mmCIF file of C-alpha atoms in Angstrom:
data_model
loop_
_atom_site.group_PDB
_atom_site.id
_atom_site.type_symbol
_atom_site.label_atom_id
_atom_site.label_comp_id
_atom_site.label_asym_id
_atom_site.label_seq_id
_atom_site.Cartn_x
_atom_site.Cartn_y
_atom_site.Cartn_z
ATOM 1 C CA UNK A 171 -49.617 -27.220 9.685
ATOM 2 C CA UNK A 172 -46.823 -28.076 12.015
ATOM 3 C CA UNK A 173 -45.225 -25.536 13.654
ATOM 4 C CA UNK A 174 -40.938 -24.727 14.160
ATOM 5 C CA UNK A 175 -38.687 -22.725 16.219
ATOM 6 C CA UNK A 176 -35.070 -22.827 15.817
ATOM 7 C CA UNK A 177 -33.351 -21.470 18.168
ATOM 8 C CA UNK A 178 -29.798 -20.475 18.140
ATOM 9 C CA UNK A 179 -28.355 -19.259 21.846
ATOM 10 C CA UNK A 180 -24.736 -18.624 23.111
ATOM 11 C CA UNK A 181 -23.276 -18.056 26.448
ATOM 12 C CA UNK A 182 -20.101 -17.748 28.004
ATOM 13 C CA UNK A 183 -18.534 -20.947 28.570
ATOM 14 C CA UNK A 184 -18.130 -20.768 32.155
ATOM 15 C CA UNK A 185 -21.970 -21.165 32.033
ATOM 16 C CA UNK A 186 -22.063 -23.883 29.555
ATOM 17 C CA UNK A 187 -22.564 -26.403 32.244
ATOM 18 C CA UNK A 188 -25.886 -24.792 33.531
ATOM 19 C CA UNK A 189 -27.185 -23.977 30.321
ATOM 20 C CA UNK A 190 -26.796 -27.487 28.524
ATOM 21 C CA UNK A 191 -28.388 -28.937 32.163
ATOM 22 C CA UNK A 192 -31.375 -26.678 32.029
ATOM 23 C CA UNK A 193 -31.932 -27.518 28.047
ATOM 24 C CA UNK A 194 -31.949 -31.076 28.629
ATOM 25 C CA UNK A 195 -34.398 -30.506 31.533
ATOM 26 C CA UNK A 196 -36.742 -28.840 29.453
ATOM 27 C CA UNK A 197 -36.379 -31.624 26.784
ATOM 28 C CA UNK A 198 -37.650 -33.997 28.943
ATOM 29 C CA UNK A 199 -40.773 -31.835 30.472
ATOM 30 C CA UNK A 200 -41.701 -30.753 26.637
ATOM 31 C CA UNK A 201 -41.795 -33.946 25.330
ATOM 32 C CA UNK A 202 -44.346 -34.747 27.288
ATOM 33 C CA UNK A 203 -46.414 -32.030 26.208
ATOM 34 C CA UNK A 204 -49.766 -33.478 23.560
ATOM 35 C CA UNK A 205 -48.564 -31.197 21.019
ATOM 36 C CA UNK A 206 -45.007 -31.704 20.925
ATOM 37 C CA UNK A 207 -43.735 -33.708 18.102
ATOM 38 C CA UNK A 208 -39.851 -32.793 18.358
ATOM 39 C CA UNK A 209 -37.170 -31.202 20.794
ATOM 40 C CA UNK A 210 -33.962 -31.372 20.450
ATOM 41 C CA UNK A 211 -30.781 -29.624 21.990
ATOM 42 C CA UNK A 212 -27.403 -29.449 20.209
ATOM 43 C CA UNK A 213 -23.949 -28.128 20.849
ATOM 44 C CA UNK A 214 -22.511 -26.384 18.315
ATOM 45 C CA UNK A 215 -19.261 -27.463 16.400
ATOM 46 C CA UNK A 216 -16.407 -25.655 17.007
ATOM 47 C CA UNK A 217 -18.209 -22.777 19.196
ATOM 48 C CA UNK A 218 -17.590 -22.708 22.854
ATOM 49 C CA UNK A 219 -21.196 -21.644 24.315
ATOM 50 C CA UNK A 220 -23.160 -22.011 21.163
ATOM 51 C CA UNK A 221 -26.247 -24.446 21.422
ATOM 52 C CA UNK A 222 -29.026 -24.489 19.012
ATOM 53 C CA UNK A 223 -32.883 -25.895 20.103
ATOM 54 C CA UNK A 224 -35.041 -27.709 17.025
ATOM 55 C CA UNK A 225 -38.505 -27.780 18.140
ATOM 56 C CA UNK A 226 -41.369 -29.032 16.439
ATOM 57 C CA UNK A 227 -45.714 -28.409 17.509
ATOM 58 C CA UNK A 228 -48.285 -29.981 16.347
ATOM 59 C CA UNK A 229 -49.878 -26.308 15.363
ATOM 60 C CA UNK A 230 -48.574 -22.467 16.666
ATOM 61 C CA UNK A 231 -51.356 -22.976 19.611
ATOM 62 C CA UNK A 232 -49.168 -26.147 20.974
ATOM 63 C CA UNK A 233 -46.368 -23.890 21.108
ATOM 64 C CA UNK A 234 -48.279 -20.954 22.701
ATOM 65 C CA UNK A 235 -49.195 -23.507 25.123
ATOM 66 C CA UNK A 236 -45.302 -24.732 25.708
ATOM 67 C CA UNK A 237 -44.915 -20.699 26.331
ATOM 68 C CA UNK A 238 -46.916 -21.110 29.738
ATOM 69 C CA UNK A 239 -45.667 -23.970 30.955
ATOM 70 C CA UNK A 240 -43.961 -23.881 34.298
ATOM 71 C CA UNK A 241 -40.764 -25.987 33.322
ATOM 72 C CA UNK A 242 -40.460 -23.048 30.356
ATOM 73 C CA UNK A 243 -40.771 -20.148 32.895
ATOM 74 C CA UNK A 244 -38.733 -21.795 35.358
ATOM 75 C CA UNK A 245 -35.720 -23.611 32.942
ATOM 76 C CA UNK A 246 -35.900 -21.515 29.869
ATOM 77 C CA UNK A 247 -37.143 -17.757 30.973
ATOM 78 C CA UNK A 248 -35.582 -17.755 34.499
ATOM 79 C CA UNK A 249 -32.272 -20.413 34.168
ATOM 80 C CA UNK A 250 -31.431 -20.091 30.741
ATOM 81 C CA UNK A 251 -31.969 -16.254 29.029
ATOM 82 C CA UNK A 252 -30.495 -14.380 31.923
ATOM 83 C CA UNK A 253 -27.039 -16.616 31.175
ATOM 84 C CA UNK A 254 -27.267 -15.956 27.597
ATOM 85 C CA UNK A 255 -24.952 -13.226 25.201
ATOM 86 C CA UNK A 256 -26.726 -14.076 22.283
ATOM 87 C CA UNK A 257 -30.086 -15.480 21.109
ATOM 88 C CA UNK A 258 -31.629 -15.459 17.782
ATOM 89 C CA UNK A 259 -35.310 -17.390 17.289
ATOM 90 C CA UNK A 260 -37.026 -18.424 13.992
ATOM 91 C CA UNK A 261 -40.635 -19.297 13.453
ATOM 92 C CA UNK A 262 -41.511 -21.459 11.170
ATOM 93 C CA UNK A 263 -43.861 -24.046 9.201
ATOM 94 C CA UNK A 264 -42.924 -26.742 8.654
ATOM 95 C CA UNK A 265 -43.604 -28.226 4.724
ATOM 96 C CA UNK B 95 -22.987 -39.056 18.681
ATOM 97 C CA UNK B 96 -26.068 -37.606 15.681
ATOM 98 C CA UNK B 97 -24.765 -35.022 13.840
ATOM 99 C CA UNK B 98 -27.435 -32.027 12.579
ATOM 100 C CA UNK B 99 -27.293 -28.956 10.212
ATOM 101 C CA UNK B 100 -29.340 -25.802 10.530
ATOM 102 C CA UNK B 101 -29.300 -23.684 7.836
ATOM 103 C CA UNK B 102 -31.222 -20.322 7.548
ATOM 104 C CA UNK B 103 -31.903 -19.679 3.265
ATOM 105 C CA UNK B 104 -33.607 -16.591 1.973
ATOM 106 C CA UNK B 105 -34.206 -16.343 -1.687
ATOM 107 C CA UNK B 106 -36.377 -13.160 -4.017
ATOM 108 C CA UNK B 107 -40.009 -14.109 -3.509
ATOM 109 C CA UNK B 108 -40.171 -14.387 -7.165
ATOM 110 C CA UNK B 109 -37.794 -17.715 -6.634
ATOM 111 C CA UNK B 110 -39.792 -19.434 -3.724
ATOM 112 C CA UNK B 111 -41.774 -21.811 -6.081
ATOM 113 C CA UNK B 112 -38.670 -23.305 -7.194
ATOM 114 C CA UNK B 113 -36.680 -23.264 -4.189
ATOM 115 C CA UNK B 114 -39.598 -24.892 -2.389
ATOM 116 C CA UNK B 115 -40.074 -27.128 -5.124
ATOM 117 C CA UNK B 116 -36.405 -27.970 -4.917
ATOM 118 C CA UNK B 117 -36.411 -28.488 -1.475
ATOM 119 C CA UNK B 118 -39.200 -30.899 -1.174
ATOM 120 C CA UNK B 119 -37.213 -33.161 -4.014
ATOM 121 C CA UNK B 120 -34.147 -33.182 -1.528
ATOM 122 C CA UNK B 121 -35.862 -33.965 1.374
ATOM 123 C CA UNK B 122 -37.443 -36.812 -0.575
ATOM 124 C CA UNK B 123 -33.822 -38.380 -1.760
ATOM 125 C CA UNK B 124 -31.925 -37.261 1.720
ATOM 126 C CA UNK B 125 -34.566 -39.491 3.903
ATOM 127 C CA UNK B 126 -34.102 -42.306 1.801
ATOM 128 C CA UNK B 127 -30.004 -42.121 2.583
ATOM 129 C CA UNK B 128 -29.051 -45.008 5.113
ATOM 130 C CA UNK B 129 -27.236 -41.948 7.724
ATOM 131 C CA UNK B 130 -30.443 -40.138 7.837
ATOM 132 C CA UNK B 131 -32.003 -39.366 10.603
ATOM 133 C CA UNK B 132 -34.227 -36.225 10.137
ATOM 134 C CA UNK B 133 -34.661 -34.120 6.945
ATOM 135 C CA UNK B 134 -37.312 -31.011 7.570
ATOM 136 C CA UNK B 135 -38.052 -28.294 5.486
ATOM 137 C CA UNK B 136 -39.906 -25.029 6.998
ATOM 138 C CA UNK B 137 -41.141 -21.875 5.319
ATOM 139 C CA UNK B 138 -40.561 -18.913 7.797
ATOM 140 C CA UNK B 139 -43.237 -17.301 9.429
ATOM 141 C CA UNK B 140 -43.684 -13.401 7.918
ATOM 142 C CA UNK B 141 -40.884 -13.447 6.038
ATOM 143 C CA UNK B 142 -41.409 -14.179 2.572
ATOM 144 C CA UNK B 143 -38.710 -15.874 0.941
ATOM 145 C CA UNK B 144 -37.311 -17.647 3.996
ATOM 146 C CA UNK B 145 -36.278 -21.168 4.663
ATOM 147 C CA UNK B 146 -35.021 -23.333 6.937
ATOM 148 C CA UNK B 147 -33.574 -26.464 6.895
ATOM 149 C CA UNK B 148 -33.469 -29.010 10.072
ATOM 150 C CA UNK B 149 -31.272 -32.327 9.226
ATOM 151 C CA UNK B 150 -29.820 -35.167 11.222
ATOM 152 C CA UNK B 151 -27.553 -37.877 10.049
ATOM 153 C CA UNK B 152 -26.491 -40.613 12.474
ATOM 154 C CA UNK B 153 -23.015 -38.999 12.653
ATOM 155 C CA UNK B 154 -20.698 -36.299 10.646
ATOM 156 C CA UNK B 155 -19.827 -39.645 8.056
ATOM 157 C CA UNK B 156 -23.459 -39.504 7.171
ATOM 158 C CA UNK B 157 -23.574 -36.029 6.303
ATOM 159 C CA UNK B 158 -20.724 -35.770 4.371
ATOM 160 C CA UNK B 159 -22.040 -38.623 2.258
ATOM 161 C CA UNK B 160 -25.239 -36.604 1.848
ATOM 162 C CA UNK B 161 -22.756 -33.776 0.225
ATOM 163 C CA UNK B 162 -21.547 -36.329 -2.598
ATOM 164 C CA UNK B 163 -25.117 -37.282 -3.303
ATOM 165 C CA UNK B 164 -26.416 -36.754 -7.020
ATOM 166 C CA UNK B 165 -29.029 -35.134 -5.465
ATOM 167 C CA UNK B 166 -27.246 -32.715 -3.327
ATOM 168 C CA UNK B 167 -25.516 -31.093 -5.995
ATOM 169 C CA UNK B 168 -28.162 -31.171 -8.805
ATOM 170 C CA UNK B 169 -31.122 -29.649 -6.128
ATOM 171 C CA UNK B 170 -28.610 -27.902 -3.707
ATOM 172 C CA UNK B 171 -25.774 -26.864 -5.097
ATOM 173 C CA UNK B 172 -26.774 -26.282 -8.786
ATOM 174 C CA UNK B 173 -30.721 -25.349 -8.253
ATOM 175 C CA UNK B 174 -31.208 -23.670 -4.882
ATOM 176 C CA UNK B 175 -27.948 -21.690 -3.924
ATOM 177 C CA UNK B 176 -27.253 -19.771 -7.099
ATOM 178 C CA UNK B 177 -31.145 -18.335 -6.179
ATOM 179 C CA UNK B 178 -29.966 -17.478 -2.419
ATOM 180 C CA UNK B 179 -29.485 -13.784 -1.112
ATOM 181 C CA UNK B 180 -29.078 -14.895 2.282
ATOM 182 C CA UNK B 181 -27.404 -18.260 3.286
ATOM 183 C CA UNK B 182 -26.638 -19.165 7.146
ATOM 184 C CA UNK B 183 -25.080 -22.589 8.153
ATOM 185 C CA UNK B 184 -25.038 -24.195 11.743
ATOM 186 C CA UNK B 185 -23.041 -27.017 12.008
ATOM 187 C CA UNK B 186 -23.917 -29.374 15.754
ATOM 188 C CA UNK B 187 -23.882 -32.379 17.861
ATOM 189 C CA UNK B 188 -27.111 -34.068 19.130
ATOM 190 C CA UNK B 189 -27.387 -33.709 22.878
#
């Protein structure tokens, strides 16, 4: 079964430059990965800061292999969650 | 720019057959509308009860046509959120 994670971040909008760089980086790197079937960064509407990340695996193992990834530890662990105020991830299947 | 809707539902765990069932139907009509884009339903991980919804429509037109649709507010409005206890709503832009 294919495997989600929703992510909804937030940080302060003087970093929403380096953020929304760093997501879009990672888009790029993750797509290329065999087991991922989606990725896709948003803005929210009407919420200074507020992006959201759809992500789609193949199975939970394709994302546990996204997890180890260099681009992840470098964009996503080391760019991206130090900037953050707020982050809130969902697991899911998908139906 | 693509416009896309999160939205986090959580409903008794004696109401997940039909909100599932529900779900599935909408997903069915919504991908056949000319705006859409992406229409994905996910049961979360260890949390019985839990949904979530990923959809894209080519732009915020698309999804408000999606709201006058039959089957928006026979499956949506009059199946699935009476059964809600929880109901969370992202509204964003495709990066």
């Amino acid at each position: 079964m294919a495997y989600a994670v929703v992510a909804h971040y937030r940080c302060e909008p003087a970093d929403e430059d380096t953020v929304r760089a760093a997501l879009l980086k990672v888009r790029e790197h993750t797509r290329a990965e065999p087991a991922n079937l989606a990725y896709e960064v948003h803005a929210e509407v009407d919420r200074p800061g507020g992006f959201v990340l759809y992500e789609q695996y193949a199975d939970r193992a394709g994302f546990d292999a996204h997890k180890v990834a260099d681009h992840f530890t470098e964009l996503i662990v080391e760019t991206v969650w130090p900037l953050l105020t707020e982050r809130t991830v969902t697991f899911a299947e998908v139906l």
